mmCIF file of N, CA and C in Angstrom:
data_model
loop_
_atom_site.group_PDB
_atom_site.id
_atom_site.type_symbol
_atom_site.label_atom_id
_atom_site.label_comp_id
_atom_site.label_asym_id
_atom_site.label_seq_id
_atom_site.Cartn_x
_atom_site.Cartn_y
_atom_site.Cartn_z
ATOM 1 N N UNK M 27 0.996 -1.170 0.070
ATOM 2 C CA UNK M 27 -0.272 -0.088 0.155
ATOM 3 C C UNK M 27 0.985 1.245 -0.067
ATOM 4 N N UNK M 28 0.746 2.339 -0.915
ATOM 5 C CA UNK M 28 1.362 3.317 -0.911
ATOM 6 C C UNK M 28 0.991 4.466 0.003
ATOM 7 N N UNK M 29 1.822 4.907 0.779
ATOM 8 C CA UNK M 29 1.485 6.029 1.452
ATOM 9 C C UNK M 29 2.425 7.391 1.269
ATOM 10 N N UNK M 30 1.615 8.613 1.281
ATOM 11 C CA UNK M 30 2.173 9.602 1.059
ATOM 12 C C UNK M 30 2.092 10.639 2.124
ATOM 13 N N UNK M 31 3.173 10.724 2.913
ATOM 14 C CA UNK M 31 2.880 11.875 4.010
ATOM 15 C C UNK M 31 3.829 13.105 4.013
ATOM 16 N N UNK M 32 3.287 14.204 4.167
ATOM 17 C CA UNK M 32 3.925 15.451 4.169
ATOM 18 C C UNK M 32 4.086 15.973 5.442
ATOM 19 N N UNK M 33 5.354 16.649 5.746
ATOM 20 C CA UNK M 33 5.702 17.298 6.997
ATOM 21 C C UNK M 33 6.478 18.735 6.649
ATOM 22 N N UNK M 34 6.628 19.568 7.734
ATOM 23 C CA UNK M 34 7.214 20.480 7.848
ATOM 24 C C UNK M 34 6.703 21.884 7.559
ATOM 25 N N UNK M 35 5.396 21.955 7.266
ATOM 26 C CA UNK M 35 4.707 23.275 7.207
ATOM 27 C C UNK M 35 4.399 24.138 8.526
ATOM 28 N N UNK M 36 4.048 25.241 8.354
ATOM 29 C CA UNK M 36 3.930 26.167 9.492
ATOM 30 C C UNK M 36 3.607 27.445 9.134
ATOM 31 N N UNK M 37 3.899 28.178 10.173
ATOM 32 C CA UNK M 37 3.761 29.796 10.111
ATOM 33 C C UNK M 37 5.091 30.312 10.299
ATOM 34 N N UNK M 38 5.580 31.230 9.364
ATOM 35 C CA UNK M 38 6.676 32.030 9.495
ATOM 36 C C UNK M 38 6.520 33.291 9.020
ATOM 37 N N UNK M 39 7.445 34.291 9.360
ATOM 38 C CA UNK M 39 7.531 35.748 8.814
ATOM 39 C C UNK M 39 8.239 35.879 7.394
ATOM 40 N N UNK M 40 7.756 36.953 6.755
ATOM 41 C CA UNK M 40 8.628 36.917 5.539
ATOM 42 C C UNK M 40 9.964 37.160 5.656
ATOM 43 N N UNK M 41 10.668 36.398 4.801
ATOM 44 C CA UNK M 41 12.298 36.423 4.587
ATOM 45 C C UNK M 41 12.690 35.137 5.267
ATOM 46 N N UNK M 42 11.770 34.516 6.146
ATOM 47 C CA UNK M 42 12.129 33.225 6.566
ATOM 48 C C UNK M 42 12.400 32.063 5.676
ATOM 49 N N UNK M 43 12.702 31.061 6.304
ATOM 50 C CA UNK M 43 12.797 29.693 5.343
ATOM 51 C C UNK M 43 12.097 28.252 6.329
ATOM 52 N N UNK M 44 11.705 27.691 5.243
ATOM 53 C CA UNK M 44 10.876 26.505 5.811
ATOM 54 C C UNK M 44 11.425 25.356 5.031
ATOM 55 N N UNK M 45 11.513 24.012 5.511
ATOM 56 C CA UNK M 45 11.877 22.961 4.612
ATOM 57 C C UNK M 45 10.667 21.883 4.740
ATOM 58 N N UNK M 46 10.094 21.493 3.689
ATOM 59 C CA UNK M 46 9.160 20.633 3.567
ATOM 60 C C UNK M 46 9.705 19.080 3.222
ATOM 61 N N UNK M 47 9.037 18.351 3.953
ATOM 62 C CA UNK M 47 9.257 16.791 3.513
ATOM 63 C C UNK M 47 8.253 15.899 3.203
ATOM 64 N N UNK M 48 8.343 15.014 2.101
ATOM 65 C CA UNK M 48 7.400 14.376 1.877
ATOM 66 C C UNK M 48 7.979 12.798 1.853
ATOM 67 N N UNK M 49 7.480 11.953 2.524
ATOM 68 C CA UNK M 49 7.658 10.397 2.734
ATOM 69 C C UNK M 49 6.737 9.759 2.020
ATOM 70 N N UNK M 50 7.379 9.186 0.894
ATOM 71 C CA UNK M 50 6.443 8.042 -0.010
ATOM 72 C C UNK M 50 6.715 6.586 0.389
ATOM 73 N N UNK M 51 6.103 5.604 0.622
ATOM 74 C CA UNK M 51 6.560 4.522 1.280
ATOM 75 C C UNK M 51 5.392 3.338 0.292
ATOM 76 N N UNK M 52 6.075 2.159 0.328
ATOM 77 C CA UNK M 52 5.182 1.155 -0.392
ATOM 78 C C UNK M 52 5.579 0.739 -1.765
ATOM 79 N N UNK M 53 6.540 1.421 -2.166
ATOM 80 C CA UNK M 53 6.793 1.293 -3.876
ATOM 81 C C UNK M 53 8.185 2.010 -3.872
ATOM 82 N N UNK M 54 8.753 1.560 -4.981
ATOM 83 C CA UNK M 54 10.149 2.241 -5.154
ATOM 84 C C UNK M 54 9.606 3.106 -6.278
ATOM 85 N N UNK M 55 9.605 4.687 -6.163
ATOM 86 C CA UNK M 55 9.196 5.650 -6.958
ATOM 87 C C UNK M 55 10.565 6.385 -7.425
ATOM 88 N N UNK M 56 11.619 5.543 -7.171
ATOM 89 C CA UNK M 56 13.102 6.519 -7.745
ATOM 90 C C UNK M 56 13.024 6.927 -9.038
ATOM 91 N N UNK M 57 12.428 6.239 -10.139
ATOM 92 C CA UNK M 57 12.557 6.507 -11.238
ATOM 93 C C UNK M 57 11.199 7.524 -11.819
ATOM 94 N N UNK M 58 10.345 7.775 -11.168
ATOM 95 C CA UNK M 58 9.035 8.540 -11.263
ATOM 96 C C UNK M 58 9.310 9.978 -11.124
ATOM 97 N N UNK M 59 8.436 10.879 -11.695
ATOM 98 C CA UNK M 59 8.433 12.378 -11.636
ATOM 99 C C UNK M 59 8.024 12.558 -10.294
ATOM 100 N N UNK M 60 8.517 13.447 -9.540
ATOM 101 C CA UNK M 60 8.068 13.871 -8.108
ATOM 102 C C UNK M 60 8.081 15.307 -7.712
ATOM 103 N N UNK M 61 6.968 15.951 -7.342
ATOM 104 C CA UNK M 61 7.234 17.251 -7.156
ATOM 105 C C UNK M 61 6.147 17.808 -6.040
ATOM 106 N N UNK M 62 6.145 19.315 -6.320
ATOM 107 C CA UNK M 62 5.151 19.941 -5.362
ATOM 108 C C UNK M 62 4.326 20.603 -6.076
ATOM 109 N N UNK M 63 2.814 21.088 -5.767
ATOM 110 C CA UNK M 63 2.202 22.089 -6.218
ATOM 111 C C UNK M 63 1.378 22.705 -4.788
ATOM 112 N N UNK M 64 0.923 23.712 -5.280
ATOM 113 C CA UNK M 64 0.418 24.576 -4.092
ATOM 114 C C UNK M 64 -1.084 24.990 -4.431
ATOM 115 N N UNK M 65 -1.935 25.433 -3.614
ATOM 116 C CA UNK M 65 -2.976 26.043 -3.528
ATOM 117 C C UNK M 65 -3.446 26.926 -2.695
ATOM 118 N N UNK M 66 -3.590 28.273 -2.955
ATOM 119 C CA UNK M 66 -4.275 29.176 -1.846
ATOM 120 C C UNK M 66 -5.611 29.598 -2.063
ATOM 121 N N UNK M 67 -6.076 29.754 -0.787
ATOM 122 C CA UNK M 67 -7.740 30.012 -1.072
ATOM 123 C C UNK M 67 -8.154 31.147 -2.191
ATOM 124 N N UNK M 68 -8.976 30.659 -2.776
ATOM 125 C CA UNK M 68 -9.473 31.582 -3.984
ATOM 126 C C UNK M 68 -8.676 31.627 -5.240
ATOM 127 N N UNK M 69 -7.634 30.787 -5.044
ATOM 128 C CA UNK M 69 -6.529 30.702 -6.214
ATOM 129 C C UNK M 69 -6.427 29.355 -7.035
ATOM 130 N N UNK M 70 -6.176 29.226 -8.178
ATOM 131 C CA UNK M 70 -5.870 27.935 -8.936
ATOM 132 C C UNK M 70 -4.734 27.357 -8.260
ATOM 133 N N UNK M 71 -4.727 25.991 -8.459
ATOM 134 C CA UNK M 71 -3.447 25.147 -8.055
ATOM 135 C C UNK M 71 -2.290 25.474 -9.054
ATOM 136 N N UNK M 72 -0.938 25.787 -8.252
ATOM 137 C CA UNK M 72 -0.047 26.005 -9.031
ATOM 138 C C UNK M 72 1.205 24.971 -8.723
ATOM 139 N N UNK M 73 1.611 24.691 -9.872
ATOM 140 C CA UNK M 73 2.885 23.669 -9.706
ATOM 141 C C UNK M 73 4.173 24.830 -9.317
ATOM 142 N N UNK M 74 4.898 24.122 -8.275
ATOM 143 C CA UNK M 74 5.874 24.656 -7.719
ATOM 144 C C UNK M 74 7.279 24.187 -8.326
ATOM 145 N N UNK M 75 7.685 22.864 -8.236
ATOM 146 C CA UNK M 75 8.778 22.127 -8.650
ATOM 147 C C UNK M 75 8.779 20.882 -8.834
ATOM 148 N N UNK M 76 9.556 20.292 -9.702
ATOM 149 C CA UNK M 76 9.521 18.978 -9.641
ATOM 150 C C UNK M 76 10.950 18.297 -10.186
ATOM 151 N N UNK M 77 10.880 17.037 -9.799
ATOM 152 C CA UNK M 77 12.577 16.448 -9.912
ATOM 153 C C UNK M 77 12.099 15.064 -10.737
ATOM 154 N N UNK M 78 12.828 14.639 -11.822
ATOM 155 C CA UNK M 78 12.716 13.437 -12.238
ATOM 156 C C UNK M 78 13.755 12.608 -11.794
ATOM 157 N N UNK M 79 13.746 11.147 -12.647
ATOM 158 C CA UNK M 79 14.343 10.016 -12.004
ATOM 159 C C UNK M 79 15.654 10.143 -12.082
ATOM 160 N N UNK M 80 16.026 10.978 -13.227
ATOM 161 C CA UNK M 80 17.617 11.227 -12.923
ATOM 162 C C UNK M 80 18.226 12.469 -12.286
ATOM 163 N N UNK M 81 17.200 13.057 -11.516
ATOM 164 C CA UNK M 81 17.567 14.080 -10.645
ATOM 165 C C UNK M 81 17.448 15.596 -11.234
ATOM 166 N N UNK M 82 16.636 15.655 -12.381
ATOM 167 C CA UNK M 82 16.718 16.998 -13.292
ATOM 168 C C UNK M 82 15.559 17.734 -12.446
ATOM 169 N N UNK M 83 15.943 18.747 -12.299
ATOM 170 C CA UNK M 83 14.719 19.955 -11.593
ATOM 171 C C UNK M 83 14.234 20.842 -12.382
ATOM 172 N N UNK M 84 12.903 21.060 -12.210
ATOM 173 C CA UNK M 84 12.331 22.398 -12.892
ATOM 174 C C UNK M 84 11.474 22.942 -11.751
ATOM 175 N N UNK M 85 11.517 24.256 -11.894
ATOM 176 C CA UNK M 85 10.881 25.238 -11.086
ATOM 177 C C UNK M 85 9.818 26.116 -11.833
ATOM 178 N N UNK M 86 8.838 26.608 -11.274
ATOM 179 C CA UNK M 86 8.097 27.729 -11.578
ATOM 180 C C UNK M 86 8.722 29.116 -11.337
ATOM 181 N N UNK M 87 8.504 29.798 -12.268
ATOM 182 C CA UNK M 87 9.173 31.204 -12.237
ATOM 183 C C UNK M 87 8.984 31.997 -10.940
ATOM 184 N N UNK M 88 7.983 31.719 -10.406
ATOM 185 C CA UNK M 88 7.971 32.683 -8.977
ATOM 186 C C UNK M 88 8.627 32.241 -7.803
ATOM 187 N N UNK M 89 9.317 30.656 -7.773
ATOM 188 C CA UNK M 89 9.943 30.462 -6.785
ATOM 189 C C UNK M 89 11.346 30.024 -7.239
ATOM 190 N N UNK M 90 11.678 30.483 -8.372
ATOM 191 C CA UNK M 90 13.433 30.183 -9.031
ATOM 192 C C UNK M 90 14.307 30.880 -8.100
ATOM 193 N N UNK M 91 15.468 30.351 -7.705
ATOM 194 C CA UNK M 91 16.147 31.187 -7.080
ATOM 195 C C UNK M 91 15.909 31.161 -5.578
ATOM 196 N N UNK M 92 14.603 30.734 -5.151
ATOM 197 C CA UNK M 92 14.284 30.771 -3.786
ATOM 198 C C UNK M 92 14.278 29.458 -3.240
ATOM 199 N N UNK M 93 13.333 28.536 -3.981
ATOM 200 C CA UNK M 93 12.868 27.080 -3.558
ATOM 201 C C UNK M 93 14.178 26.067 -4.068
ATOM 202 N N UNK M 94 14.418 25.035 -3.374
ATOM 203 C CA UNK M 94 15.106 23.953 -3.898
ATOM 204 C C UNK M 94 14.360 22.643 -3.703
ATOM 205 N N UNK M 95 14.288 21.808 -4.477
ATOM 206 C CA UNK M 95 13.645 20.536 -4.524
ATOM 207 C C UNK M 95 14.875 19.573 -4.608
ATOM 208 N N UNK M 96 14.861 18.555 -3.701
ATOM 209 C CA UNK M 96 15.713 17.448 -3.943
ATOM 210 C C UNK M 96 15.064 16.201 -3.325
ATOM 211 N N UNK M 97 15.692 15.084 -3.278
ATOM 212 C CA UNK M 97 15.338 13.828 -3.113
ATOM 213 C C UNK M 97 15.865 12.858 -2.466
ATOM 214 N N UNK M 98 15.692 11.811 -1.811
ATOM 215 C CA UNK M 98 16.652 10.905 -0.985
ATOM 216 C C UNK M 98 15.901 9.323 -1.538
ATOM 217 N N UNK M 99 16.716 8.511 -2.191
ATOM 218 C CA UNK M 99 16.209 7.192 -2.335
ATOM 219 C C UNK M 99 16.999 6.251 -1.426
ATOM 220 N N UNK M 100 17.462 6.398 -0.627
ATOM 221 C CA UNK M 100 18.300 5.660 0.211
ATOM 222 C C UNK M 100 17.761 4.391 0.665
ATOM 223 N N UNK M 101 16.268 4.269 1.163
ATOM 224 C CA UNK M 101 15.885 3.210 1.707
ATOM 225 C C UNK M 101 14.864 2.527 0.481
ATOM 226 N N UNK M 102 14.852 1.177 0.659
ATOM 227 C CA UNK M 102 13.931 0.313 -0.348
ATOM 228 C C UNK M 102 12.630 0.507 -0.177
ATOM 229 N N UNK M 103 12.052 0.892 -0.861
ATOM 230 C CA UNK M 103 10.573 1.058 -1.138
ATOM 231 C C UNK M 103 10.244 2.259 -0.067
ATOM 232 N N UNK M 104 11.122 3.141 -0.205
ATOM 233 C CA UNK M 104 10.622 4.555 0.705
ATOM 234 C C UNK M 104 11.617 5.528 -0.154
ATOM 235 N N UNK M 105 10.927 6.765 -0.504
ATOM 236 C CA UNK M 105 11.547 7.577 -1.315
ATOM 237 C C UNK M 105 11.019 8.946 -0.451
ATOM 238 N N UNK M 106 12.071 9.772 0.006
ATOM 239 C CA UNK M 106 11.850 11.386 0.592
ATOM 240 C C UNK M 106 12.062 12.415 -0.271
ATOM 241 N N UNK M 107 11.044 13.317 -0.487
ATOM 242 C CA UNK M 107 11.090 14.412 -1.331
ATOM 243 C C UNK M 107 11.024 15.718 -0.474
ATOM 244 N N UNK M 108 11.913 16.531 -0.571
ATOM 245 C CA UNK M 108 12.114 17.832 0.028
ATOM 246 C C UNK M 108 12.022 19.039 -0.554
ATOM 247 N N UNK M 109 11.464 20.088 -0.150
ATOM 248 C CA UNK M 109 11.393 21.097 -0.488
ATOM 249 C C UNK M 109 11.756 22.372 0.330
ATOM 250 N N UNK M 110 12.956 23.188 0.185
ATOM 251 C CA UNK M 110 13.599 24.171 0.802
ATOM 252 C C UNK M 110 13.156 25.227 0.236
ATOM 253 N N UNK M 111 12.485 25.939 1.170
ATOM 254 C CA UNK M 111 11.978 27.463 0.751
ATOM 255 C C UNK M 111 12.669 28.322 1.622
ATOM 256 N N UNK M 112 13.567 29.393 0.781
ATOM 257 C CA UNK M 112 13.919 30.515 1.543
ATOM 258 C C UNK M 112 13.324 31.773 1.049
ATOM 259 N N UNK M 113 13.794 32.737 1.887
ATOM 260 C CA UNK M 113 13.374 34.218 1.454
ATOM 261 C C UNK M 113 11.642 34.030 1.080
ATOM 262 N N UNK M 114 10.975 33.406 1.986
ATOM 263 C CA UNK M 114 9.581 33.403 1.973
ATOM 264 C C UNK M 114 8.906 34.703 1.882
ATOM 265 N N UNK M 115 7.607 34.771 1.086
ATOM 266 C CA UNK M 115 6.847 36.129 0.908
ATOM 267 C C UNK M 115 5.378 35.604 1.117
ATOM 268 N N UNK M 116 4.705 36.593 1.687
ATOM 269 C CA UNK M 116 3.076 36.178 1.853
ATOM 270 C C UNK M 116 2.540 35.670 0.858
ATOM 271 N N UNK M 117 2.973 36.029 -0.489
ATOM 272 C CA UNK M 117 2.300 35.599 -1.616
ATOM 273 C C UNK M 117 2.688 33.701 -1.798
ATOM 274 N N UNK M 118 3.729 33.296 -0.879
ATOM 275 C CA UNK M 118 3.924 31.971 -0.827
ATOM 276 C C UNK M 118 2.988 31.133 0.084
ATOM 277 N N UNK M 119 2.259 31.980 0.831
ATOM 278 C CA UNK M 119 1.222 30.991 1.763
ATOM 279 C C UNK M 119 0.339 30.159 0.716
ATOM 280 N N UNK M 120 0.097 29.050 1.286
ATOM 281 C CA UNK M 120 -0.708 27.994 0.435
ATOM 282 C C UNK M 120 -0.784 26.725 1.097
ATOM 283 N N UNK M 121 -1.469 25.705 0.634
ATOM 284 C CA UNK M 121 -1.241 24.384 1.228
ATOM 285 C C UNK M 121 -0.484 23.665 0.067
ATOM 286 N N UNK M 122 0.753 23.046 0.543
ATOM 287 C CA UNK M 122 1.507 22.569 -0.272
ATOM 288 C C UNK M 122 1.585 21.148 -0.357
ATOM 289 N N UNK M 123 1.180 20.436 -1.561
ATOM 290 C CA UNK M 123 0.712 19.188 -1.596
ATOM 291 C C UNK M 123 2.171 18.361 -2.567
ATOM 292 N N UNK M 124 2.748 16.979 -2.038
ATOM 293 C CA UNK M 124 3.535 16.329 -2.684
ATOM 294 C C UNK M 124 2.719 15.349 -3.785
ATOM 295 N N UNK M 125 3.411 15.390 -4.908
ATOM 296 C CA UNK M 125 2.680 14.315 -6.088
ATOM 297 C C UNK M 125 3.553 13.847 -6.510
ATOM 298 N N UNK M 126 3.189 12.479 -7.219
ATOM 299 C CA UNK M 126 4.123 11.646 -7.970
ATOM 300 C C UNK M 126 3.258 11.223 -9.106
ATOM 301 N N UNK M 127 4.146 10.936 -10.033
ATOM 302 C CA UNK M 127 3.553 10.410 -11.380
ATOM 303 C C UNK M 127 4.577 9.923 -12.206
ATOM 304 N N UNK M 128 4.476 9.052 -13.598
ATOM 305 C CA UNK M 128 5.278 8.898 -14.718
ATOM 306 C C UNK M 128 4.999 9.853 -15.603
ATOM 307 N N UNK M 129 4.382 11.012 -15.654
ATOM 308 C CA UNK M 129 4.050 11.954 -16.392
ATOM 309 C C UNK M 129 5.294 12.381 -17.444
ATOM 310 N N UNK M 130 5.125 12.655 -18.503
ATOM 311 C CA UNK M 130 5.925 13.389 -19.112
ATOM 312 C C UNK M 130 5.521 14.457 -19.891
ATOM 313 N N UNK M 131 6.579 15.773 -20.095
ATOM 314 C CA UNK M 131 7.455 15.712 -19.344
ATOM 315 C C UNK M 131 7.424 16.210 -17.845
ATOM 316 N N UNK M 132 8.621 15.788 -17.189
ATOM 317 C CA UNK M 132 8.569 15.831 -15.695
ATOM 318 C C UNK M 132 8.592 17.467 -15.445
ATOM 319 N N UNK M 133 7.496 18.116 -15.303
ATOM 320 C CA UNK M 133 7.604 19.474 -14.921
ATOM 321 C C UNK M 133 6.473 19.978 -13.949
ATOM 322 N N UNK M 134 6.572 20.992 -13.242
ATOM 323 C CA UNK M 134 5.637 21.199 -12.032
ATOM 324 C C UNK M 134 4.048 21.371 -12.657
ATOM 325 N N UNK M 135 3.923 22.022 -13.990
ATOM 326 C CA UNK M 135 2.485 22.148 -14.322
ATOM 327 C C UNK M 135 2.021 20.796 -15.001
ATOM 328 N N UNK M 136 2.916 20.089 -15.508
ATOM 329 C CA UNK M 136 2.128 18.502 -15.966
ATOM 330 C C UNK M 136 1.913 17.748 -14.757
ATOM 331 N N UNK M 137 2.570 17.745 -13.935
ATOM 332 C CA UNK M 137 2.380 17.036 -12.360
ATOM 333 C C UNK M 137 1.182 17.558 -11.736
ATOM 334 N N UNK M 138 0.883 18.743 -11.786
ATOM 335 C CA UNK M 138 -0.083 19.488 -11.054
ATOM 336 C C UNK M 138 -1.384 18.861 -11.768
ATOM 337 N N UNK M 139 -1.544 18.628 -12.936
ATOM 338 C CA UNK M 139 -2.453 18.219 -13.751
ATOM 339 C C UNK M 139 -2.753 16.718 -13.855
ATOM 340 N N UNK M 140 -1.685 15.994 -13.655
ATOM 341 C CA UNK M 140 -1.629 14.605 -13.697
ATOM 342 C C UNK M 140 -0.671 13.941 -12.680
ATOM 343 N N UNK M 141 -1.595 13.301 -11.549
ATOM 344 C CA UNK M 141 -0.649 12.608 -10.642
ATOM 345 C C UNK M 141 -1.666 11.646 -9.904
ATOM 346 N N UNK M 142 -0.930 10.241 -9.992
ATOM 347 C CA UNK M 142 -1.618 9.215 -9.385
ATOM 348 C C UNK M 142 -1.552 8.990 -8.113
ATOM 349 N N UNK M 143 -0.484 9.721 -7.341
ATOM 350 C CA UNK M 143 -0.081 9.494 -5.783
ATOM 351 C C UNK M 143 -0.025 11.164 -5.424
ATOM 352 N N UNK M 144 -0.545 11.365 -4.472
ATOM 353 C CA UNK M 144 -0.432 12.685 -3.616
ATOM 354 C C UNK M 144 -0.848 12.681 -2.091
ATOM 355 N N UNK M 145 -0.270 13.602 -1.455
ATOM 356 C CA UNK M 145 -0.416 13.683 0.030
ATOM 357 C C UNK M 145 -1.585 14.417 0.321
ATOM 358 N N UNK M 146 -1.761 14.409 1.600
ATOM 359 C CA UNK M 146 -2.809 15.362 2.290
ATOM 360 C C UNK M 146 -2.492 16.712 2.226
ATOM 361 N N UNK M 147 -1.397 17.338 1.966
ATOM 362 C CA UNK M 147 -0.968 18.692 1.911
ATOM 363 C C UNK M 147 -0.687 19.249 3.364
ATOM 364 N N UNK M 148 0.164 20.234 3.298
ATOM 365 C CA UNK M 148 0.783 20.661 4.623
ATOM 366 C C UNK M 148 0.555 22.271 4.329
ATOM 367 N N UNK M 149 0.145 23.128 5.600
ATOM 368 C CA UNK M 149 -0.021 24.519 5.317
ATOM 369 C C UNK M 149 1.088 25.258 5.715
ATOM 370 N N UNK M 150 1.370 26.364 4.631
ATOM 371 C CA UNK M 150 2.516 27.369 5.022
ATOM 372 C C UNK M 150 1.811 28.622 5.046
ATOM 373 N N UNK M 151 2.297 29.369 6.068
ATOM 374 C CA UNK M 151 1.539 30.534 6.062
ATOM 375 C C UNK M 151 2.630 31.371 6.277
ATOM 376 N N UNK M 152 2.941 32.760 5.503
ATOM 377 C CA UNK M 152 3.798 33.604 5.418
ATOM 378 C C UNK M 152 3.176 34.913 5.906
ATOM 379 N N UNK M 153 3.743 35.507 7.147
ATOM 380 C CA UNK M 153 3.190 36.683 7.434
ATOM 381 C C UNK M 153 3.932 37.700 7.004
ATOM 382 N N UNK M 154 3.326 39.046 6.734
ATOM 383 C CA UNK M 154 4.441 40.298 6.338
ATOM 384 C C UNK M 154 5.391 40.801 7.474
#
């Protein structure tokens, strides 16, 4: 049984940093497209970042240079995805969700539209 669990959300002041984690267990997803999308109240879902099986990363323009996506495939049948977020701004406030799929190309937009596995989401709130 596949489980997807996110950790690390919270409240922080603008300019601060947070690191999100997503633990995916029950299958070896090391070759899959993995990433994060976010959704703020009243706004459309927005792709944030993705990383493919080879470790190639793609970022949405609003987060380039501030967010870093990475993953750890060290454990059998468990993959951990990270999103390190720096210089956070109020407009980054949203529910962040981890998603996994074999979608091609592996990019945040495609992964936001197509994802076979996803987590429950974790809230990030950035105050001015």
